[in-house]
Amino acid sequence: MPSYTVTVATGSQWFAGTDDYIYLSLLGSAGCSEKHLLDKPFYNDFERGAVDSYDVTVDEELGEIQLVKIEKRKYWLHDDWYLKYITLKTPHGDYIEFPCYRWITGDGEVVLRDGRAKLARDDQIHILKQHRRKELETRQKQYRWMEWSPGFPLSIDAKCHKDLPRDIQFDSEKGVDFVLNYSKAMENLFINRFMHMFQSSWNDFADFEKIFVKISNTISERVMNHWQEDLMFGYQFLNGCNPVLIRRCTELPEKFPVTTEMVECSLERQLSLEQEVQQGNIFIVDFELLDGIDANKTDPCTLQFLAAPICLLYKNLANKIVPIAIQLSQIPGDENPIFLPSDAKYDWLLAKIWVRSSDFHVHQTITHLLRTHLVSEVFGIAMYRQLPAVHPIFKLLVAHVRYTIAINTKAREQLICECGLFDKANATGGGGHVQMVQRAMKDLTYASLCFPEAIKARGMESKEDIPYYFYRDDGLLVWEAIRMFTAEVVGIYYESDQVVEEDPELQDFVNDVYVYGMRGRKSSGFPKSVRSREQLSEYLTVVIFTASAQHAAVNFGQYDWCSWIPNAPPTMRAPPPTAKGVVTIEQIVDTLPDRGRSCWHLGAVWALSQFQENELFLGMYPEEHFIEKPVKAAIARFRKNLEAIVSVIAERNKKKQLPYYYLSPDRIPNSVAI
């Protein structure tokens, strides 16, 4: 009688093992086996991290094995089980791999195909076509779109983390409890004694050290020591937390009437301001998005304020970027003076603090939340709804959406919801952050997610002209490595553009992103379909880069750049000055966040800057969804390219007092998970 050796691997995460009964059936081209109980006498089967083998004898030859069915039935209490993979040794000595990497819950079952990636057109056998269709029908019931707030990209239909499908939940919900994490962070930072001191002002800048000095690193200390300097202010637009706003100024806007006379003492080339603009030496950052956004009113005891400044910057003879003019609101006038480096020290300093605060709001809500978290969730939901596990694009992308839907659900539950943690410390809490996302959706375009195009669109591509833009330099290296990798994988499974065009599941995935994620907005420029291998490779590069590199660039520097409160105030407690020559140091300190809000802010930026436990970094694919040698070779080449980038960045950083490492691949997690 034919005998098969079945090897079953259980996951190594917490609670992955099970004591339930596990049954296995084999479905082959010549017949199906009976249901076999996988059980060894006097042995604890399916323990966490275990790899167990069983002999399964069948009555007659089954032919080519097409599917393996695993059923879990209750032993005592329902006991979820995480199945990594099954391998089968056939009576002829062949080995077949069946990747799973899924939870089986309740009296559940899972039907697995062998690990070879297949497009829909490759499946000619009825039972395989049926399996493919049923899997997507089930997933589409589990992964439903929902509008969390009007004007937002659609998100997963789940009120809280525990409502999510088990496969996309965190292994331990405690690890991503924002309330717990922020409180724990404040404890670790020894600042919990201040956390309830709302309305209590600090005495002076040095006073902020009380919540800062206990924990420090090279960059945050440097920020604390140099934050008032124009060079440090300008540098942050290139390599700080939010390096995506600065653009080359090609024409001075009418709403910002800066003249040569005003900025003459800042210009170093003996040229007029207009000539400096023509030569490409002037840059601008405009926070127009914040104009008219409602400031936080959730605490009746503290008035909070927002501004929508415009900042003009200059590339000096040392090729460094420095600020030369700041206007604190959008409409020029007598009560909206243009602040200059030649003004009184505290006038200029407060103007810069207002810009830093505005930058913080745009960074948190748009650059970070909208353009990495929410966008990656859209890709993730569309992937689960439209691509079966056997599809090569599912296998490629699944590692890059790991925990993304879970972290976003948790954020909607605790962070950005009404009365959430966002309201605690941020001037855009209480609904302003929602208005900002609704407004920023018009600028969320496909082209703006294509890294090289986004850099060019802001006129920031020239390394000769702007030599210290490390975000651009490292980002282009990582983008190109991802693009080469996706092109290789696409080339393995799609031998022509026609095959791409005729892949219905792929087209449904792309269309789902456009219709639901981007709400069918033509102006978004998101494709409704992909027509060529090159276009598909670029699309996949956008998905992977956004979830990995872009998120890393704007997330993991938050403690570095935002822990020194005056450098990134989450709220301002007095309106912007309307005249020059009146600002005092006392006024600045009274404008900055109070003790309680400072502590909540510090806890937040600390918690958000930490990697997940057991973080998987770019190029790491421990779940072997792909079994084919050509793809494994492509992954190996991808890793090698990433290692070369790590070396390039490490070499450059050796010579830097202020290293830039957020886009070093060994620090880029695979997915948005924090």
XYZ file of C-alpha atoms in Angstrom:
674
model
C 0.000 0.000 0.000
C 1.429 3.437 -0.956
C 2.816 5.440 1.973
C 3.493 9.163 2.258
C 5.694 10.880 4.847
C 4.033 14.074 6.004
C 6.135 16.713 7.810
C 4.225 19.436 9.658
C 5.900 22.642 10.932
C 4.218 24.667 13.691
C 4.997 28.374 14.123
C 7.336 29.582 16.838
C 5.327 32.661 17.931
C 3.461 32.696 21.234
C 0.485 30.303 21.418
C 1.225 28.870 17.957
C 0.942 25.253 19.149
C -2.290 23.324 19.670
C -3.692 20.344 21.568
C -6.643 20.006 19.177
C -7.088 17.026 16.852
C -5.441 17.538 13.451
C -6.658 15.565 10.436
C -5.082 15.396 6.983
C -6.542 14.380 3.603
C -4.679 14.161 0.299
C -6.401 15.025 -2.982
C -4.650 13.655 -6.047
C -5.313 13.432 -9.781
C -6.240 9.724 -9.410
C -8.218 9.892 -6.177
C -8.553 11.142 -2.624
C -7.299 9.652 0.610
C -9.302 9.006 3.750
C -9.100 11.544 6.549
C -6.048 10.671 8.703
C -5.606 11.724 12.327
C -2.051 12.984 12.767
C -1.137 11.651 16.175
C 1.875 9.883 17.652
C 1.298 7.831 20.807
C 2.776 9.212 24.056
C 3.908 12.371 22.255
C 2.768 15.988 22.476
C 2.102 16.820 18.815
C 2.115 20.315 17.280
C 3.965 22.119 20.039
C 5.151 25.677 19.382
C 8.200 25.607 17.055
C 7.937 21.828 16.469
C 8.497 20.017 13.176
C 6.649 16.671 13.361
C 6.635 13.792 10.837
C 3.920 11.199 10.245
C 3.492 8.224 7.928
C 0.219 8.229 6.034
C -0.724 5.015 4.237
C -3.398 5.065 1.530
C -5.355 2.245 -0.078
C -4.349 3.010 -3.654
C -2.185 5.293 -5.773
C -3.461 8.902 -5.693
C -1.573 10.179 -8.735
C -0.183 13.725 -8.702
C -1.047 15.392 -5.377
C -2.997 18.558 -6.090
C -4.280 19.655 -2.682
C -3.692 18.900 0.978
C -6.608 19.441 3.348
C -5.948 20.078 7.048
C -8.832 20.033 9.531
C -8.655 21.035 13.190
C -11.254 19.730 15.642
C -11.707 20.664 19.279
C -10.035 18.464 21.888
C -11.018 20.265 25.085
C -11.195 23.995 24.468
C -10.713 25.691 21.108
C -6.987 26.086 20.627
C -5.786 28.137 17.633
C -2.883 26.704 15.656
C -0.331 28.443 13.430
C 0.716 26.133 10.594
C 3.903 27.178 8.799
C 4.112 24.529 6.097
C 3.660 20.876 5.220
C 6.065 18.822 3.134
C 5.112 15.552 1.539
C 7.451 12.725 0.561
C 5.630 10.637 -2.044
C 5.942 6.842 -2.444
C 8.225 7.635 -5.433
C 10.632 9.645 -3.255
C 9.598 13.099 -4.542
C 9.252 16.011 -2.110
C 6.373 18.472 -2.430
C 6.214 21.682 -0.371
C 2.922 23.217 0.760
C 3.516 26.684 2.318
C 0.744 27.836 4.657
C 1.857 30.520 7.187
C -1.679 30.897 8.487
C -3.694 30.479 11.677
C -6.344 27.758 11.831
C -8.978 28.794 14.362
C -11.963 27.056 15.962
C -13.126 23.908 14.170
C -11.342 25.256 11.113
C -9.780 23.869 8.001
C -7.344 24.978 5.364
C -6.768 23.573 1.887
C -3.240 24.014 0.573
C -1.718 23.936 -2.870
C 1.904 23.139 -3.512
C 4.261 26.111 -3.305
C 4.789 26.734 -7.017
C 3.411 30.164 -7.909
C 0.715 30.027 -10.578
C -1.199 32.617 -12.555
C -4.914 31.978 -13.176
C -4.176 30.947 -16.764
C -1.823 28.188 -15.532
C -4.687 26.357 -13.807
C -6.510 24.128 -16.265
C -7.759 21.501 -13.792
C -11.248 22.128 -12.451
C -10.447 21.365 -8.797
C -7.579 23.917 -8.799
C -9.679 26.594 -10.495
C -12.430 25.960 -7.931
C -9.960 26.166 -5.012
C -8.642 29.464 -6.334
C -12.116 30.932 -6.697
C -13.314 29.737 -3.285
C -10.264 31.189 -1.534
C -10.971 34.654 -2.970
C -14.697 34.431 -2.206
C -13.872 33.627 1.435
C -11.299 36.405 1.680
C -13.632 38.992 0.154
C -16.123 38.245 2.939
C -13.380 38.607 5.577
C -11.616 41.682 4.137
C -14.324 44.256 3.534
C -13.782 47.936 2.726
C -15.108 50.592 5.091
C -15.158 54.389 5.181
C -13.679 55.393 8.541
C -14.105 59.095 7.812
C -15.426 60.935 4.744
C -12.677 61.781 2.283
C -10.159 59.269 3.700
C -8.835 56.312 1.711
C -11.080 53.355 2.541
C -9.829 51.044 5.280
C -10.624 47.589 6.727
C -14.133 47.010 8.068
C -13.207 46.376 11.715
C -14.004 48.437 14.798
C -11.107 47.064 16.835
C -8.052 44.817 16.593
C -9.835 41.661 17.770
C -12.409 42.014 14.925
C -9.679 41.470 12.320
C -9.085 38.132 10.576
C -6.712 36.126 12.811
C -4.030 35.977 10.098
C -3.426 39.726 10.157
C -3.630 40.331 13.901
C -0.526 40.978 15.983
C 0.770 37.931 17.848
C 0.468 39.927 21.070
C -1.999 42.794 21.173
C -0.241 44.192 24.253
C 2.816 45.043 22.166
C 0.790 47.548 20.135
C -1.416 49.032 22.805
C -0.703 52.738 22.336
C -1.980 53.768 25.778
C 0.211 51.127 27.409
C 3.228 51.905 25.232
C 3.096 55.667 25.769
C 2.727 55.237 29.527
C 5.562 52.690 29.559
C 7.712 55.070 27.515
C 7.125 57.875 30.009
C 8.071 55.491 32.814
C 11.258 54.448 31.004
C 12.084 58.095 30.367
C 11.514 58.909 34.059
C 8.978 61.603 33.191
C 5.732 60.140 34.523
C 5.772 62.658 37.392
C 5.057 65.395 34.810
C 2.504 63.544 32.649
C -0.616 64.983 34.336
C 0.742 68.538 34.705
C -1.399 70.129 32.005
C -1.535 73.944 32.048
C 1.768 74.006 33.988
C 4.402 75.922 31.983
C 8.116 75.271 31.986
C 10.345 78.059 33.294
C 12.846 78.355 30.436
C 14.459 76.335 27.629
C 16.858 74.645 30.054
C 13.815 73.416 31.984
C 12.945 71.118 29.056
C 16.102 69.163 29.899
C 14.264 67.764 32.925
C 12.330 65.487 30.603
C 15.109 65.055 28.090
C 18.410 64.379 29.760
C 17.540 60.926 31.139
C 17.642 59.330 27.721
C 19.654 60.631 24.806
C 21.510 59.723 21.662
C 23.904 61.443 19.315
C 21.318 63.148 17.117
C 18.830 64.197 19.792
C 21.625 65.675 21.920
C 22.965 67.516 18.907
C 19.495 68.885 18.201
C 19.207 70.068 21.816
C 22.554 71.861 21.581
C 22.115 73.406 18.109
C 18.348 73.742 17.500
C 18.449 77.558 17.543
C 21.011 77.722 14.710
C 19.872 78.480 11.166
C 22.067 75.689 9.772
C 20.340 73.056 11.925
C 16.928 74.493 11.004
C 17.692 74.282 7.264
C 19.317 70.834 7.503
C 16.124 69.299 8.879
C 14.211 70.051 5.692
C 16.695 67.810 3.879
C 17.389 65.019 6.341
C 15.089 65.354 9.333
C 11.786 63.587 9.959
C 9.954 65.300 7.126
C 12.363 65.630 4.191
C 9.566 65.718 1.598
C 8.327 69.331 1.623
C 11.277 71.446 0.511
C 11.198 72.419 -3.148
C 13.274 74.612 -5.407
C 11.634 78.022 -5.745
C 11.213 78.928 -9.425
C 9.096 82.021 -8.789
C 8.366 84.009 -5.640
C 4.649 83.693 -4.831
C 2.609 86.915 -4.717
C 1.318 86.003 -1.262
C 4.912 86.135 0.061
C 6.242 89.610 -0.916
C 9.912 89.174 0.030
C 12.288 91.713 -1.522
C 16.038 91.771 -2.107
C 16.368 94.613 0.430
C 14.818 92.450 3.158
C 17.169 89.485 2.673
C 20.259 91.251 1.321
C 22.365 90.458 4.382
C 21.660 86.697 3.926
C 22.617 86.540 0.220
C 26.277 85.690 -0.346
C 26.687 85.924 -4.136
C 26.202 89.668 -4.676
C 23.043 88.897 -6.668
C 19.474 90.140 -6.304
C 16.859 87.783 -4.860
C 15.343 87.323 -8.333
C 18.750 86.407 -9.754
C 19.309 83.905 -6.922
C 15.921 82.365 -7.783
C 16.945 82.116 -11.462
C 20.235 80.462 -10.510
C 18.379 77.850 -8.447
C 19.689 78.923 -5.040
C 16.328 79.654 -3.418
C 14.046 77.018 -1.885
C 10.601 77.253 -0.352
C 8.429 75.335 2.101
C 4.770 76.344 2.151
C 2.424 75.037 4.867
C -0.700 76.218 3.052
C -2.368 72.902 3.926
C -2.720 74.115 7.537
C -4.526 77.326 6.601
C -7.957 77.334 8.257
C -7.524 73.964 10.006
C -9.316 73.977 13.376
C -6.989 73.961 16.374
C -7.588 71.516 19.227
C -10.423 72.611 21.552
C -10.735 69.408 23.594
C -9.251 71.025 26.705
C -11.278 74.116 27.680
C -8.488 75.200 30.051
C -5.859 75.523 27.307
C -6.228 77.505 24.100
C -4.183 75.950 21.295
C -3.120 77.526 18.019
C -2.016 76.585 14.514
C -0.324 78.611 11.781
C 0.222 78.143 8.045
C 3.695 79.664 7.517
C 5.761 80.083 4.367
C 9.516 79.731 4.706
C 12.126 80.862 2.174
C 15.526 79.147 2.279
C 18.851 79.885 0.641
C 21.709 77.707 -0.503
C 24.803 79.530 0.726
C 28.345 79.376 -0.694
C 29.064 76.290 1.447
C 26.091 74.568 -0.268
C 24.182 74.502 3.038
C 20.492 75.391 3.231
C 19.566 78.227 5.629
C 16.298 80.136 6.250
C 16.175 83.746 5.060
C 12.517 84.789 5.457
C 9.418 83.490 7.264
C 5.823 84.684 7.018
C 3.537 83.054 9.592
C 0.258 83.091 7.666
C -0.825 82.958 4.058
C -2.185 86.464 3.473
C 0.398 89.295 3.540
C -0.401 92.416 5.508
C 0.669 94.734 8.319
C -0.286 92.174 10.969
C 1.559 89.404 9.164
C 5.177 90.649 9.054
C 7.947 88.809 7.243
C 10.476 87.699 9.857
C 14.163 87.807 8.931
C 17.492 86.606 10.386
C 18.385 90.292 10.824
C 15.437 90.799 13.221
C 15.723 90.716 17.009
C 16.933 87.318 18.235
C 13.642 86.172 19.808
C 11.479 87.438 16.921
C 13.437 85.245 14.515
C 13.578 82.311 16.926
C 9.822 82.281 17.554
C 9.137 82.479 13.798
C 11.359 79.402 13.290
C 9.633 77.572 16.161
C 6.276 78.179 14.460
C 7.653 76.659 11.243
C 9.011 73.655 13.166
C 5.634 73.148 14.852
C 3.790 73.329 11.515
C 6.290 70.898 10.019
C 5.588 68.492 12.881
C 1.835 68.542 12.162
C 2.221 67.958 8.432
C 4.782 65.241 9.115
C 2.619 63.301 11.578
C -0.699 63.504 9.777
C 0.194 63.618 6.094
C 3.747 62.396 5.476
C 3.513 59.625 8.079
C -0.152 58.673 8.656
C -1.692 59.262 5.229
C 1.162 58.654 2.833
C 2.657 55.528 4.444
C 0.172 53.952 6.904
C -3.145 54.487 5.132
C -1.767 53.979 1.624
C -0.061 50.710 2.612
C -3.304 49.482 4.173
C -5.085 50.082 0.868
C -2.512 47.921 -0.948
C -2.835 45.253 1.753
C -6.644 45.001 1.692
C -6.706 44.919 -2.124
C -4.050 42.174 -2.108
C -6.003 39.950 0.296
C -9.253 40.513 -1.604
C -8.007 39.899 -5.142
C -4.868 37.729 -5.127
C -4.998 34.074 -4.047
C -2.082 32.691 -2.009
C -0.782 30.830 -5.063
C -0.413 34.040 -7.104
C 3.224 35.195 -7.469
C 2.321 38.808 -6.657
C 0.630 37.721 -3.416
C 3.757 35.768 -2.495
C 5.895 38.824 -3.274
C 3.810 41.382 -1.371
C 2.534 39.509 1.682
C 5.693 40.236 3.722
C 5.327 43.954 2.944
C 1.828 44.303 4.413
C 2.608 42.309 7.598
C 0.764 43.872 10.571
C -0.076 47.048 8.616
C -3.848 46.615 8.766
C -3.508 45.678 12.460
C -1.466 48.758 13.445
C -3.843 51.055 11.551
C -6.892 49.463 13.180
C -5.259 49.954 16.572
C -4.529 53.601 15.666
C -8.183 54.192 14.712
C -9.210 52.535 17.974
C -6.898 54.470 20.328
C -4.876 57.160 18.580
C -6.692 59.209 15.949
C -10.267 58.518 17.065
C -12.463 61.028 18.888
C -11.005 61.511 22.412
C -7.986 59.449 21.340
C -4.364 59.950 22.329
C -3.859 62.348 19.426
C -6.068 64.823 21.282
C -3.809 64.732 24.356
C -0.871 66.743 23.075
C -1.390 67.849 19.479
C -2.837 71.131 18.291
C -4.365 69.250 15.343
C -6.195 66.861 17.713
C -9.940 67.152 18.168
C -10.606 66.863 14.424
C -7.948 69.059 12.809
C -5.964 65.987 11.766
C -9.064 64.612 9.996
C -9.517 67.897 8.093
C -5.850 67.770 7.092
C -6.122 64.260 5.602
C -9.290 65.193 3.714
C -7.513 68.231 2.275
C -4.268 66.380 1.462
C -6.032 63.657 -0.524
C -5.985 65.902 -3.602
C -2.169 65.804 -3.579
C -1.977 62.046 -2.991
C -1.075 60.951 -6.496
C 0.557 57.846 -7.914
C 3.420 59.976 -9.284
C 4.062 61.424 -5.816
C 4.634 57.868 -4.517
C 7.180 57.144 -7.262
C 10.297 58.262 -5.411
C 12.446 59.502 -8.346
C 9.471 61.394 -9.827
C 8.595 62.975 -6.482
C 12.169 64.234 -6.052
C 12.179 65.680 -9.605
C 8.764 67.298 -9.136
C 10.255 69.367 -6.290
C 13.346 70.269 -8.342
C 15.594 68.507 -5.843
C 17.263 65.892 -8.073
C 20.686 67.480 -8.686
C 23.410 66.048 -6.440
C 25.848 68.736 -7.629
C 23.471 71.568 -6.721
C 22.211 70.052 -3.467
C 24.997 67.785 -2.241
C 23.802 67.107 1.330
C 20.366 65.636 0.598
C 20.990 62.142 1.984
C 17.289 61.228 2.029
C 17.301 61.624 -1.767
C 20.628 59.846 -2.310
C 19.870 56.807 -0.147
C 16.242 56.658 -1.254
C 17.242 56.449 -4.924
C 19.642 53.570 -4.159
C 16.970 51.613 -2.285
C 14.290 52.404 -4.903
C 16.531 51.082 -7.670
C 17.373 47.889 -5.722
C 13.651 47.209 -5.187
C 12.847 48.015 -8.824
C 15.498 45.579 -10.100
C 14.166 42.877 -7.784
C 10.506 43.343 -8.764
C 11.472 43.434 -12.458
C 13.256 40.100 -12.017
C 10.282 38.451 -10.284
C 7.848 39.851 -12.869
C 10.111 38.497 -15.640
C 10.004 34.989 -14.141
C 6.198 34.714 -14.166
C 5.134 37.018 -17.001
C 6.900 36.209 -20.255
C 5.274 39.115 -22.119
C 3.267 42.307 -21.654
C 0.239 40.426 -22.960
C 0.374 37.968 -20.050
C 0.329 40.937 -17.647
C -2.642 42.449 -19.431
C -4.555 39.172 -19.439
C -4.086 38.354 -15.736
C -7.600 39.000 -14.348
C -6.584 38.707 -10.661
C -3.744 41.190 -11.047
C -6.025 43.648 -12.846
C -8.663 43.274 -10.101
C -5.996 44.027 -7.471
C -4.882 47.216 -9.237
C -8.490 48.267 -9.872
C -9.441 47.687 -6.209
C -6.674 50.072 -5.128
C -7.926 52.719 -7.548
C -11.676 52.360 -6.949
C -11.715 51.867 -3.168
C -8.391 53.078 -1.866
C -8.223 56.207 -4.005
C -12.017 56.519 -4.186
C -11.935 56.370 -8.008
C -10.342 59.825 -8.257
C -9.005 60.305 -11.791
C -6.781 63.125 -10.570
C -4.920 60.651 -8.318
C -3.198 59.251 -11.424
C -3.414 55.735 -9.944
C -3.742 53.243 -12.786
C -6.997 51.285 -13.135
C -5.013 48.522 -14.786
C -1.433 47.650 -15.703
C -0.540 46.937 -19.318
C 3.121 45.965 -19.363
C 5.802 44.197 -17.356
C 7.617 47.491 -16.859
C 4.472 49.185 -15.543
C 3.819 46.247 -13.204
C 7.375 46.337 -11.886
C 7.061 50.064 -11.150
C 3.701 49.512 -9.419
C 5.154 46.797 -7.178
C 8.148 49.027 -6.422
C 5.739 51.759 -5.257
C 3.959 49.281 -2.962
C 7.160 47.876 -1.425
C 9.050 51.192 -1.209
C 6.120 52.986 0.452
C 5.661 50.241 3.048
C 9.351 49.817 3.812
C 11.774 52.610 2.898
C 9.434 55.606 2.855
C 7.897 54.653 6.185
C 11.342 54.074 7.726
C 12.575 57.462 6.480
C 9.731 59.375 8.114
C 9.075 57.257 11.200
C 12.207 56.069 12.960
C 13.811 59.500 13.323
C 10.971 60.854 15.441
C 12.778 60.590 18.741
C 15.993 61.966 17.191
C 14.373 65.129 15.830
C 11.239 65.651 17.933
C 12.301 64.754 21.482
C 13.730 68.230 22.099
C 10.324 69.901 22.474
C 11.252 73.444 21.271
C 12.456 71.875 17.998
C 9.101 70.184 17.276
C 6.340 71.597 19.481
C 3.193 69.475 19.145
C 1.068 72.473 20.136
C 1.424 76.232 20.655
C -0.464 77.969 23.463
C -0.430 81.527 22.086
C -1.203 82.852 18.600
C 1.593 83.766 16.154
C 3.080 87.247 16.743
C 1.548 90.019 14.643
C 4.350 92.554 15.110
C 8.124 92.630 15.406
C 10.178 93.681 18.384
C 7.783 92.452 21.065
C 8.819 88.820 21.568
C 10.544 87.876 24.831
C 12.019 84.606 26.049
C 9.161 84.373 28.605
C 6.613 84.722 25.819
C 8.260 81.900 23.850
C 8.269 79.546 26.872
C 4.613 80.368 27.585
C 3.778 79.616 23.930
C 5.498 76.204 23.977
C 3.641 73.099 25.265
C 2.991 72.748 28.991
C 4.600 69.987 31.074
C 1.818 67.437 30.608
C 1.615 67.810 26.829
C 5.415 67.776 26.544
C 5.500 64.423 28.343
C 2.768 62.832 26.245
C 4.559 64.061 23.125
C 7.881 62.638 24.313
C 6.288 59.285 25.169
C 4.712 59.199 21.706
C 7.860 59.963 19.690
C 9.850 57.499 21.798
C 7.298 54.684 21.349
C 6.880 55.357 17.614
C 10.650 55.271 17.025
C 11.088 51.722 18.365
C 11.313 48.691 16.106
C 8.836 45.861 16.599
C 9.968 42.821 18.540
C 11.343 40.269 16.026
C 11.395 42.959 13.319
C 11.919 41.751 9.760
C 14.063 44.100 7.683
C 14.084 44.716 3.943
C 15.118 41.611 2.013
C 14.291 39.222 4.868
C 11.695 36.633 3.839
C 11.701 33.916 6.541
C 8.250 32.753 5.391
C 9.130 30.842 2.252
C 6.086 31.478 0.117
C 8.245 31.068 -2.999
C 9.804 27.642 -3.531
C 11.162 28.065 -7.080
C 14.930 28.333 -7.479
C 14.911 31.336 -9.895
C 12.972 33.442 -7.343
C 15.197 32.316 -4.482
C 18.186 33.390 -6.584
C 16.507 36.773 -7.242
C 15.951 37.222 -3.477
C 19.614 36.400 -2.836
C 20.693 39.031 -5.407
C 18.306 41.552 -3.848
C 19.881 40.946 -0.435
C 23.350 41.359 -1.904
C 22.383 44.693 -3.481
C 20.926 45.864 -0.177
C 24.093 44.845 1.695
C 26.140 46.930 -0.757
C 23.898 49.943 -0.008
C 24.375 49.381 3.747
C 28.163 49.549 3.197
C 27.945 52.744 1.105
C 25.831 54.481 3.756
C 28.012 53.251 6.642
C 31.142 54.528 4.862
C 29.629 57.981 4.319
C 28.357 58.184 7.891
C 31.838 57.522 9.307
C 32.813 61.061 8.320
C 29.601 62.695 9.568
C 29.005 64.352 12.918
C 25.334 64.028 12.083
C 24.921 60.591 10.450
C 21.919 59.806 8.238
C 20.909 56.158 8.573
C 17.111 55.950 8.272
C 17.350 54.542 4.723
C 20.104 52.043 5.439
C 18.420 48.732 4.442
C 19.436 47.045 7.694
C 17.227 49.636 9.461
C 14.271 49.492 7.059
C 11.514 47.149 8.269
C 9.702 45.219 5.531
C 6.330 46.725 6.364
C 4.460 49.490 8.179
C 3.986 47.898 11.589
C 4.498 50.724 14.115
